[in-house]
PDB file of C-alpha atoms and ligand atoms in Angstrom:
ATOM      1  CA  MET A   1     -17.276 -57.496  71.238  1.00 96.00           C
ATOM      2  CA  ILE A   2     -20.070 -54.873  71.140  1.00 98.00           C
ATOM      3  CA  ALA A   3     -22.148 -54.321  74.283  1.00 98.00           C
ATOM      4  CA  LEU A   4     -25.866 -53.523  73.860  1.00 98.00           C
ATOM      5  CA  ILE A   5     -27.983 -52.220  76.726  1.00 98.00           C
ATOM      6  CA  ALA A   6     -31.803 -52.116  76.623  1.00 98.00           C
ATOM      7  CA  ALA A   7     -34.036 -51.275  79.555  1.00 98.00           C
ATOM      8  CA  THR A   8     -36.872 -53.743  78.986  1.00 98.00           C
ATOM      9  CA  PRO A   9     -37.419 -57.044  77.116  1.00 98.00           C
ATOM     10  CA  GLN A  10     -40.031 -55.269  74.984  1.00 97.00           C
ATOM     11  CA  GLU A  11     -37.268 -53.077  73.536  1.00 98.00           C
ATOM     12  CA  CYS A  12     -35.186 -55.972  72.161  1.00 98.00           C
ATOM     13  CA  PRO A  13     -37.302 -59.011  71.146  1.00 98.00           C
ATOM     14  CA  GLU A  14     -35.613 -59.587  67.767  1.00 97.00           C
ATOM     15  CA  LEU A  15     -32.076 -59.242  69.089  1.00 98.00           C
ATOM     16  CA  ARG A  16     -32.748 -61.423  72.122  1.00 98.00           C
ATOM     17  CA  ALA A  17     -34.239 -64.128  69.925  1.00 98.00           C
ATOM     18  CA  ALA A  18     -30.978 -64.373  67.972  1.00 97.00           C
ATOM     19  CA  LEU A  19     -28.781 -64.741  71.103  1.00 98.00           C
ATOM     20  CA  ARG A  20     -28.233 -67.241  73.951  1.00 98.00           C
ATOM     21  CA  PRO A  21     -29.510 -66.365  77.426  1.00 97.00           C
ATOM     22  CA  ALA A  22     -26.892 -65.838  80.146  1.00 96.00           C
ATOM     23  CA  ALA A  23     -26.913 -63.751  83.361  1.00 91.00           C
ATOM     24  CA  LEU A  24     -25.085 -60.913  85.062  1.00 95.00           C
ATOM     25  CA  PRO A  25     -24.671 -60.841  88.869  1.00 96.00           C
ATOM     26  CA  GLY A  26     -27.740 -59.338  90.595  1.00 94.00           C
ATOM     27  CA  GLY A  27     -30.136 -61.034  88.257  1.00 93.00           C
ATOM     28  CA  TYR A  28     -29.639 -58.578  85.378  1.00 96.00           C
ATOM     29  CA  GLY A  29     -30.530 -60.223  82.053  1.00 95.00           C
ATOM     30  CA  LEU A  30     -27.743 -60.987  79.621  1.00 98.00           C
ATOM     31  CA  PHE A  31     -27.832 -62.445  76.117  1.00 98.00           C
ATOM     32  CA  ARG A  32     -24.679 -63.525  74.244  1.00 97.00           C
ATOM     33  CA  GLY A  33     -23.803 -64.495  70.695  1.00 97.00           C
ATOM     34  CA  ARG A  34     -23.253 -63.092  67.219  1.00 96.00           C
ATOM     35  CA  LEU A  35     -25.355 -60.590  65.336  1.00 96.00           C
ATOM     36  CA  ALA A  36     -24.562 -59.602  61.734  1.00 93.00           C
ATOM     37  CA  GLY A  37     -21.156 -61.248  62.129  1.00 92.00           C
ATOM     38  CA  GLN A  38     -20.261 -59.277  65.303  1.00 95.00           C
ATOM     39  CA  ALA A  39     -19.774 -60.771  68.796  1.00 96.00           C
ATOM     40  CA  VAL A  40     -22.326 -59.071  71.074  1.00 97.00           C
ATOM     41  CA  GLU A  41     -23.451 -59.088  74.660  1.00 98.00           C
ATOM     42  CA  LEU A  42     -26.923 -57.656  75.276  1.00 98.00           C
ATOM     43  CA  ALA A  43     -27.815 -56.578  78.845  1.00 98.00           C
ATOM     44  CA  VAL A  44     -31.540 -56.049  79.661  1.00 98.00           C
ATOM     45  CA  CYS A  45     -31.113 -53.763  82.692  1.00 97.00           C
ATOM     46  CA  GLY A  46     -34.559 -52.675  83.795  1.00 97.00           C
ATOM     47  CA  LEU A  47     -35.943 -49.152  83.942  1.00 98.00           C
ATOM     48  CA  GLY A  48     -33.979 -46.118  85.064  1.00 98.00           C
ATOM     49  CA  LYS A  49     -30.523 -44.787  85.836  1.00 98.00           C
ATOM     50  CA  ALA A  50     -29.673 -47.056  88.814  1.00 98.00           C
ATOM     51  CA  ASN A  51     -30.403 -50.225  86.841  1.00 98.00           C
ATOM     52  CA  ALA A  52     -28.658 -48.920  83.736  1.00 98.00           C
ATOM     53  CA  ALA A  53     -25.495 -47.946  85.606  1.00 98.00           C
ATOM     54  CA  ALA A  54     -25.377 -51.156  87.597  1.00 98.00           C
ATOM     55  CA  ALA A  55     -25.841 -53.466  84.624  1.00 98.00           C
ATOM     56  CA  THR A  56     -23.363 -51.504  82.491  1.00 98.00           C
ATOM     57  CA  ALA A  57     -20.721 -51.554  85.251  1.00 98.00           C
ATOM     58  CA  LEU A  58     -21.213 -55.257  85.811  1.00 97.00           C
ATOM     59  CA  LEU A  59     -20.850 -55.944  82.079  1.00 97.00           C
ATOM     60  CA  LEU A  60     -17.780 -53.750  81.692  1.00 97.00           C
ATOM     61  CA  ALA A  61     -16.120 -55.231  84.733  1.00 96.00           C
ATOM     62  CA  GLN A  62     -16.118 -58.663  83.083  1.00 93.00           C
ATOM     63  CA  ALA A  63     -15.489 -57.729  79.423  1.00 94.00           C
ATOM     64  CA  ARG A  64     -14.006 -54.837  77.481  1.00 96.00           C
ATOM     65  CA  PRO A  65     -16.248 -54.169  74.490  1.00 97.00           C
ATOM     66  CA  ARG A  66     -15.040 -51.878  71.682  1.00 96.00           C
ATOM     67  CA  LEU A  67     -18.394 -50.032  71.780  1.00 97.00           C
ATOM     68  CA  VAL A  68     -21.389 -49.772  74.132  1.00 98.00           C
ATOM     69  CA  ILE A  69     -24.822 -48.993  72.543  1.00 98.00           C
ATOM     70  CA  SER A  70     -27.827 -47.925  74.664  1.00 98.00           C
ATOM     71  CA  PHE A  71     -30.985 -48.458  72.594  1.00 98.00           C
ATOM     72  CA  GLY A  72     -34.742 -48.745  72.844  1.00 98.00           C
ATOM     73  CA  CYS A  73     -37.514 -46.142  72.851  1.00 98.00           C
ATOM     74  CA  GLY A  74     -37.609 -42.533  73.971  1.00 98.00           C
ATOM     75  CA  GLY A  75     -39.771 -39.415  74.082  1.00 98.00           C
ATOM     76  CA  ALA A  76     -39.391 -36.548  71.533  1.00 98.00           C
ATOM     77  CA  PHE A  77     -39.571 -32.936  72.656  1.00 98.00           C
ATOM     78  CA  PRO A  78     -41.844 -30.522  70.808  1.00 98.00           C
ATOM     79  CA  GLY A  79     -40.417 -28.655  67.828  1.00 97.00           C
ATOM     80  CA  THR A  80     -37.887 -31.413  67.029  1.00 98.00           C
ATOM     81  CA  GLY A  81     -39.930 -32.694  64.074  1.00 97.00           C
ATOM     82  CA  LEU A  82     -39.820 -36.211  65.545  1.00 98.00           C
ATOM     83  CA  LYS A  83     -42.971 -38.308  65.702  1.00 98.00           C
ATOM     84  CA  PRO A  84     -43.670 -41.801  67.102  1.00 98.00           C
ATOM     85  CA  GLY A  85     -41.924 -44.369  64.887  1.00 98.00           C
ATOM     86  CA  ASP A  86     -39.090 -41.958  63.902  1.00 98.00           C
ATOM     87  CA  LEU A  87     -35.468 -42.423  65.018  1.00 98.00           C
ATOM     88  CA  ALA A  88     -33.102 -40.319  67.120  1.00 98.00           C
ATOM     89  CA  LEU A  89     -29.333 -40.550  67.583  1.00 98.00           C
ATOM     90  CA  ALA A  90     -27.527 -38.956  70.553  1.00 98.00           C
ATOM     91  CA  THR A  91     -24.639 -36.537  69.940  1.00 98.00           C
ATOM     92  CA  ALA A  92     -24.208 -36.116  73.735  1.00 98.00           C
ATOM     93  CA  GLU A  93     -26.058 -37.194  76.893  1.00 98.00           C
ATOM     94  CA  ARG A  94     -27.179 -34.711  79.536  1.00 98.00           C
ATOM     95  CA  TYR A  95     -28.675 -35.411  82.925  1.00 98.00           C
ATOM     96  CA  GLY A  96     -31.978 -33.522  83.090  1.00 98.00           C
ATOM     97  CA  ASP A  97     -32.751 -33.561  86.829  1.00 96.00           C
ATOM     98  CA  GLU A  98     -29.524 -34.104  88.793  1.00 96.00           C
ATOM     99  CA  GLY A  99     -29.112 -31.037  90.943  1.00 96.00           C
ATOM    100  CA  VAL A 100     -30.987 -28.795  93.355  1.00 97.00           C
ATOM    101  CA  GLU A 101     -34.253 -26.942  92.789  1.00 96.00           C
ATOM    102  CA  THR A 102     -33.873 -23.596  94.660  1.00 97.00           C
ATOM    103  CA  PRO A 103     -36.123 -20.532  94.979  1.00 97.00           C
ATOM    104  CA  GLU A 104     -33.785 -18.880  92.415  1.00 96.00           C
ATOM    105  CA  GLY A 105     -33.989 -21.785  89.964  1.00 95.00           C
ATOM    106  CA  PHE A 106     -32.374 -25.131  89.190  1.00 96.00           C
ATOM    107  CA  LEU A 107     -28.690 -25.645  90.074  1.00 97.00           C
ATOM    108  CA  ASP A 108     -27.008 -28.313  88.044  1.00 95.00           C
ATOM    109  CA  LEU A 109     -23.953 -30.385  89.047  1.00 95.00           C
ATOM    110  CA  ARG A 110     -21.457 -27.956  87.453  1.00 94.00           C
ATOM    111  CA  ALA A 111     -23.044 -25.118  89.453  1.00 95.00           C
ATOM    112  CA  LEU A 112     -22.725 -27.264  92.589  1.00 95.00           C
ATOM    113  CA  GLY A 113     -19.138 -28.197  91.774  1.00 93.00           C
ATOM    114  CA  PHE A 114     -19.724 -32.007  91.841  1.00 92.00           C
ATOM    115  CA  ALA A 115     -18.029 -33.835  88.948  1.00 93.00           C
ATOM    116  CA  LEU A 116     -19.585 -37.250  88.181  1.00 94.00           C
ATOM    117  CA  VAL A 117     -16.467 -38.614  86.446  1.00 93.00           C
ATOM    118  CA  ARG A 118     -12.841 -37.528  86.794  1.00 89.00           C
ATOM    119  CA  THR A 119     -11.098 -38.840  83.706  1.00 76.00           C
ATOM    120  CA  GLY A 120      -7.682 -37.366  84.385  1.00 72.00           C
ATOM    121  CA  ALA A 121      -7.951 -35.207  81.271  1.00 73.00           C
ATOM    122  CA  ARG A 122     -11.077 -33.346  82.475  1.00 81.00           C
ATOM    123  CA  ASP A 123     -13.966 -33.475  84.877  1.00 91.00           C
ATOM    124  CA  ILE A 124     -17.393 -34.461  83.576  1.00 93.00           C
ATOM    125  CA  PHE A 125     -20.375 -32.819  85.224  1.00 93.00           C
ATOM    126  CA  ASP A 126     -23.860 -33.172  83.626  1.00 94.00           C
ATOM    127  CA  THR A 127     -22.941 -33.793  79.981  1.00 96.00           C
ATOM    128  CA  LEU A 128     -21.426 -37.043  78.800  1.00 95.00           C
ATOM    129  CA  PRO A 129     -19.701 -37.440  75.409  1.00 91.00           C
ATOM    130  CA  VAL A 130     -20.509 -39.624  72.383  1.00 96.00           C
ATOM    131  CA  ASP A 131     -17.522 -40.888  70.452  1.00 92.00           C
ATOM    132  CA  PRO A 132     -17.297 -38.877  67.148  1.00 94.00           C
ATOM    133  CA  SER A 133     -16.009 -41.639  64.890  1.00 94.00           C
ATOM    134  CA  TRP A 134     -18.585 -44.162  66.081  1.00 97.00           C
ATOM    135  CA  LEU A 135     -21.214 -41.405  65.779  1.00 97.00           C
ATOM    136  CA  SER A 136     -20.496 -41.103  62.067  1.00 96.00           C
ATOM    137  CA  GLN A 137     -20.879 -44.875  61.582  1.00 96.00           C
ATOM    138  CA  ALA A 138     -24.146 -44.769  63.517  1.00 98.00           C
ATOM    139  CA  ARG A 139     -25.448 -41.815  61.504  1.00 98.00           C
ATOM    140  CA  ALA A 140     -25.191 -43.808  58.267  1.00 97.00           C
ATOM    141  CA  ALA A 141     -27.033 -46.794  59.842  1.00 98.00           C
ATOM    142  CA  VAL A 142     -29.776 -44.671  61.403  1.00 98.00           C
ATOM    143  CA  ALA A 143     -30.313 -42.643  58.211  1.00 98.00           C
ATOM    144  CA  ALA A 144     -30.499 -45.830  56.081  1.00 98.00           C
ATOM    145  CA  THR A 145     -32.959 -47.475  58.555  1.00 98.00           C
ATOM    146  CA  ALA A 146     -35.187 -44.396  58.651  1.00 98.00           C
ATOM    147  CA  ALA A 147     -35.184 -44.207  54.854  1.00 98.00           C
ATOM    148  CA  ARG A 148     -36.071 -47.941  54.551  1.00 98.00           C
ATOM    149  CA  ARG A 149     -38.970 -47.449  57.012  1.00 98.00           C
ATOM    150  CA  GLY A 150     -40.095 -44.191  55.376  1.00 98.00           C
ATOM    151  CA  ARG A 151     -39.500 -42.346  58.677  1.00 98.00           C
ATOM    152  CA  ALA A 152     -37.691 -39.219  59.808  1.00 98.00           C
ATOM    153  CA  TRP A 153     -34.551 -39.181  61.930  1.00 98.00           C
ATOM    154  CA  ARG A 154     -32.651 -36.510  63.832  1.00 98.00           C
ATOM    155  CA  GLU A 155     -29.470 -36.277  65.847  1.00 98.00           C
ATOM    156  CA  GLY A 156     -28.838 -34.108  68.867  1.00 98.00           C
ATOM    157  CA  VAL A 157     -28.477 -33.973  72.649  1.00 98.00           C
ATOM    158  CA  PHE A 158     -30.459 -36.532  74.651  1.00 98.00           C
ATOM    159  CA  THR A 159     -31.507 -36.028  78.223  1.00 98.00           C
ATOM    160  CA  THR A 160     -31.931 -38.630  81.011  1.00 98.00           C
ATOM    161  CA  VAL A 161     -34.447 -38.141  83.747  1.00 98.00           C
ATOM    162  CA  SER A 162     -35.970 -39.868  86.736  1.00 97.00           C
ATOM    163  CA  THR A 163     -39.273 -37.976  86.426  1.00 97.00           C
ATOM    164  CA  CYS A 164     -40.487 -38.289  82.852  1.00 98.00           C
ATOM    165  CA  SER A 165     -41.918 -35.284  81.043  1.00 97.00           C
ATOM    166  CA  GLY A 166     -45.604 -36.209  81.230  1.00 98.00           C
ATOM    167  CA  SER A 167     -46.904 -32.637  81.318  1.00 98.00           C
ATOM    168  CA  ASP A 168     -46.323 -29.693  78.933  1.00 98.00           C
ATOM    169  CA  ARG A 169     -44.992 -27.625  81.856  1.00 98.00           C
ATOM    170  CA  HIS A 170     -42.408 -30.177  82.951  1.00 98.00           C
ATOM    171  CA  SER A 171     -41.400 -30.958  79.328  1.00 98.00           C
ATOM    172  CA  ALA A 172     -40.793 -27.262  78.618  1.00 98.00           C
ATOM    173  CA  ARG A 173     -38.597 -26.918  81.727  1.00 97.00           C
ATOM    174  CA  ILE A 174     -36.461 -29.966  80.861  1.00 98.00           C
ATOM    175  CA  GLN A 175     -36.140 -28.906  77.205  1.00 98.00           C
ATOM    176  CA  ALA A 176     -35.131 -25.356  78.136  1.00 97.00           C
ATOM    177  CA  ARG A 177     -32.628 -26.676  80.724  1.00 97.00           C
ATOM    178  CA  THR A 178     -30.991 -29.271  78.460  1.00 97.00           C
ATOM    179  CA  GLY A 179     -31.628 -28.336  74.850  1.00 98.00           C
ATOM    180  CA  ALA A 180     -32.414 -32.013  74.256  1.00 98.00           C
ATOM    181  CA  LEU A 181     -34.385 -33.488  71.396  1.00 98.00           C
ATOM    182  CA  CYS A 182     -35.037 -36.861  73.061  1.00 98.00           C
ATOM    183  CA  GLU A 183     -35.697 -37.958  76.669  1.00 98.00           C
ATOM    184  CA  THR A 184     -34.871 -41.373  78.143  1.00 98.00           C
ATOM    185  CA  MET A 185     -34.467 -42.842  81.617  1.00 98.00           C
ATOM    186  CA  GLU A 186     -31.102 -44.581  81.096  1.00 98.00           C
ATOM    187  CA  GLY A 187     -28.824 -42.997  78.472  1.00 98.00           C
ATOM    188  CA  ALA A 188     -26.672 -40.665  80.582  1.00 98.00           C
ATOM    189  CA  ALA A 189     -26.141 -43.366  83.213  1.00 98.00           C
ATOM    190  CA  VAL A 190     -24.808 -45.787  80.597  1.00 98.00           C
ATOM    191  CA  ALA A 191     -22.668 -42.981  79.164  1.00 98.00           C
ATOM    192  CA  GLN A 192     -21.340 -42.082  82.616  1.00 97.00           C
ATOM    193  CA  VAL A 193     -20.126 -45.628  83.261  1.00 97.00           C
ATOM    194  CA  CYS A 194     -18.586 -45.766  79.774  1.00 97.00           C
ATOM    195  CA  ALA A 195     -16.726 -42.541  80.512  1.00 95.00           C
ATOM    196  CA  ALA A 196     -15.474 -43.990  83.781  1.00 94.00           C
ATOM    197  CA  PHE A 197     -14.188 -47.094  81.896  1.00 95.00           C
ATOM    198  CA  ASP A 198     -12.924 -44.957  78.970  1.00 93.00           C
ATOM    199  CA  LEU A 199     -15.078 -46.792  76.430  1.00 96.00           C
ATOM    200  CA  PRO A 200     -17.067 -45.321  73.483  1.00 97.00           C
ATOM    201  CA  PHE A 201     -20.819 -44.955  73.865  1.00 98.00           C
ATOM    202  CA  LEU A 202     -23.776 -44.482  71.493  1.00 98.00           C
ATOM    203  CA  ASN A 203     -27.509 -44.131  72.100  1.00 98.00           C
ATOM    204  CA  ILE A 204     -30.072 -44.971  69.378  1.00 98.00           C
ATOM    205  CA  ARG A 205     -33.781 -44.596  70.187  1.00 98.00           C
ATOM    206  CA  GLY A 206     -37.011 -45.097  68.310  1.00 98.00           C
ATOM    207  CA  ILE A 207     -39.493 -42.445  69.243  1.00 98.00           C
ATOM    208  CA  SER A 208     -42.395 -43.957  71.211  1.00 98.00           C
ATOM    209  CA  ASN A 209     -44.143 -40.755  72.287  1.00 98.00           C
ATOM    210  CA  PRO A 210     -44.117 -36.969  72.306  1.00 98.00           C
ATOM    211  CA  THR A 211     -43.114 -35.499  75.672  1.00 98.00           C
ATOM    212  CA  GLY A 212     -45.703 -33.235  77.288  1.00 98.00           C
ATOM    213  CA  ASP A 213     -49.285 -33.816  78.489  1.00 97.00           C
ATOM    214  CA  ARG A 214     -49.541 -37.565  78.851  1.00 95.00           C
ATOM    215  CA  ASP A 215     -51.681 -39.164  76.147  1.00 95.00           C
ATOM    216  CA  ARG A 216     -51.116 -42.936  75.906  1.00 94.00           C
ATOM    217  CA  ALA A 217     -53.167 -43.017  72.651  1.00 95.00           C
ATOM    218  CA  ALA A 218     -50.374 -41.043  70.952  1.00 94.00           C
ATOM    219  CA  TRP A 219     -47.747 -43.684  71.816  1.00 97.00           C
ATOM    220  CA  ASP A 220     -46.251 -46.289  69.473  1.00 97.00           C
ATOM    221  CA  LEU A 221     -44.039 -48.476  71.657  1.00 97.00           C
ATOM    222  CA  PRO A 222     -43.870 -51.441  69.248  1.00 97.00           C
ATOM    223  CA  GLY A 223     -43.014 -49.195  66.252  1.00 98.00           C
ATOM    224  CA  ALA A 224     -40.350 -47.352  68.243  1.00 98.00           C
ATOM    225  CA  CYS A 225     -38.730 -50.553  69.569  1.00 98.00           C
ATOM    226  CA  ALA A 226     -38.696 -52.151  66.099  1.00 98.00           C
ATOM    227  CA  ALA A 227     -37.096 -49.055  64.557  1.00 98.00           C
ATOM    228  CA  ALA A 228     -34.348 -48.962  67.187  1.00 98.00           C
ATOM    229  CA  GLU A 229     -33.612 -52.682  66.883  1.00 98.00           C
ATOM    230  CA  GLU A 230     -33.419 -52.381  63.084  1.00 98.00           C
ATOM    231  CA  ALA A 231     -31.037 -49.384  63.315  1.00 98.00           C
ATOM    232  CA  VAL A 232     -28.764 -51.276  65.754  1.00 98.00           C
ATOM    233  CA  SER A 233     -28.764 -54.316  63.419  1.00 98.00           C
ATOM    234  CA  ALA A 234     -27.899 -52.034  60.472  1.00 98.00           C
ATOM    235  CA  LEU A 235     -25.036 -50.502  62.428  1.00 98.00           C
ATOM    236  CA  LEU A 236     -23.622 -53.936  63.330  1.00 97.00           C
ATOM    237  CA  ALA A 237     -24.013 -55.157  59.747  1.00 96.00           C
ATOM    238  CA  GLY A 238     -22.100 -52.165  58.404  1.00 95.00           C
ATOM    239  CA  LEU A 239     -19.100 -52.574  60.716  1.00 90.00           C
ATOM    240  CA  PRO A 240     -15.782 -53.805  59.465  1.00 80.00           C
ATOM    241  CA  ALA A 241     -14.140 -56.844  61.058  1.00 71.00           C
ATOM    242  CA  GLU A 242     -13.293 -56.469  64.766  1.00 69.00           C
ATOM    243  CA  ASP A 243      -9.663 -55.285  64.396  1.00 50.00           C
ATOM    244  CA  SER A 244     -10.125 -52.439  61.945  1.00 45.00           C
ATOM    245  CA  SER A 245     -13.110 -50.555  63.407  1.00 48.00           C
ATOM    246  CA  PRO A 246     -12.727 -47.049  64.922  1.00 48.00           C
TER     247      PRO A 246
HETATM  248  O1  LIG B 301     -46.580 -44.329  81.093  1.00 82.81           O
HETATM  249  C1  LIG B 301     -45.822 -43.397  80.990  1.00 82.81           C
HETATM  250  O2  LIG B 301     -46.163 -42.217  81.115  1.00 82.81           O
HETATM  251  C2  LIG B 301     -44.389 -43.674  80.613  1.00 82.81           C
HETATM  252  C3  LIG B 301     -43.463 -42.640  80.672  1.00 82.81           C
HETATM  253  C4  LIG B 301     -42.132 -42.892  80.265  1.00 82.81           C
HETATM  254  C5  LIG B 301     -41.755 -44.151  79.806  1.00 82.81           C
HETATM  255  C6  LIG B 301     -42.727 -45.169  79.788  1.00 82.81           C
HETATM  256  C7  LIG B 301     -42.385 -46.545  79.266  1.00 82.81           C
HETATM  257  O3  LIG B 301     -43.148 -47.442  79.380  1.00 82.81           O
HETATM  258  C8  LIG B 301     -41.166 -46.769  78.490  1.00 82.81           C
HETATM  259  C9  LIG B 301     -39.981 -47.105  79.282  1.00 82.81           C
HETATM  260  C10 LIG B 301     -38.687 -46.867  78.531  1.00 82.81           C
HETATM  261  O4  LIG B 301     -38.803 -46.012  77.423  1.00 82.81           O
HETATM  262  C11 LIG B 301     -37.978 -44.871  77.542  1.00 82.81           C
HETATM  263  N1  LIG B 301     -38.897 -43.738  77.366  1.00 82.81           N
HETATM  264  C12 LIG B 301     -39.884 -43.707  76.439  1.00 82.81           C
HETATM  265  N2  LIG B 301     -40.488 -42.544  76.437  1.00 82.81           N
HETATM  266  C13 LIG B 301     -39.899 -41.783  77.373  1.00 82.81           C
HETATM  267  C14 LIG B 301     -40.116 -40.437  77.843  1.00 82.81           C
HETATM  268  O5  LIG B 301     -40.997 -39.688  77.340  1.00 82.81           O
HETATM  269  N3  LIG B 301     -39.289 -39.979  78.860  1.00 82.81           N
HETATM  270  C15 LIG B 301     -38.333 -40.769  79.350  1.00 82.81           C
HETATM  271  N4  LIG B 301     -38.083 -42.054  78.974  1.00 82.81           N
HETATM  272  C16 LIG B 301     -38.898 -42.523  77.988  1.00 82.81           C
HETATM  273  C17 LIG B 301     -37.285 -44.936  78.854  1.00 82.81           C
HETATM  274  O6  LIG B 301     -35.892 -44.944  78.615  1.00 82.81           O
HETATM  275  C18 LIG B 301     -37.742 -46.227  79.514  1.00 82.81           C
HETATM  276  O7  LIG B 301     -36.733 -47.157  79.675  1.00 82.81           O
HETATM  277  C19 LIG B 301     -44.044 -44.981  80.176  1.00 82.81           C
END
């Protein structure tokens, strides 16, 4: 089974329509069934890190998927070459605002000495991994989807925040701190729970907006959501049968 996590119903209309409604404890939305020949469970978790972590943990406590995919829309930082409607694929997830703001600057969790996940092999602080073999499968699907739609795509670090980058000043600070190309409100939280459960994680986002001074006229939420759904479907369609995938 493949687990899919979207924040809002608007980010997954096509996939939801192909699945049967179910429910997770706590009222988190769940949809089950088969997509492109793969068994899937789609959680619609609500906005932000707390919802994302709770829904992911509830899902993983009752099933052990071979892959967890966070998907939906996200903001693109300046200089990345990404525009609304384009696609982005995470190579790692980094928390953007977990830490302490001090007179001397921002102290992240590594500086504070607080690991978020202790895997046994190593401690994980602010940066969560993406599984390399699944990443190469996803790269092919995202590239093919972008080409089909006549759009650009990029891969790189994603950052997850509670306070979105709706001003140039804040956006520049988060970009300098994280080196991210894409900002979301859920990705690192899903990745953190996957690391705790030792399960592979991917994040695929359609770009809905540029980060920086907030201008709702520059957003394309429907185009971003459609692009991400199409890339997820392409990834599922390209996967081998359940037993022989990475
Ligand atoms: O109205 C706003 O200024 C605003 C800011 C951020 C997100 C929204 C949404 O309605 C989308 C929610 C959904 O999309 C992801 N998202 C999209 N763009 C961004 C962003 O620039 N920074 C962080 N997250 C973003 C996010 O994962 C949400 O789940 C409206």
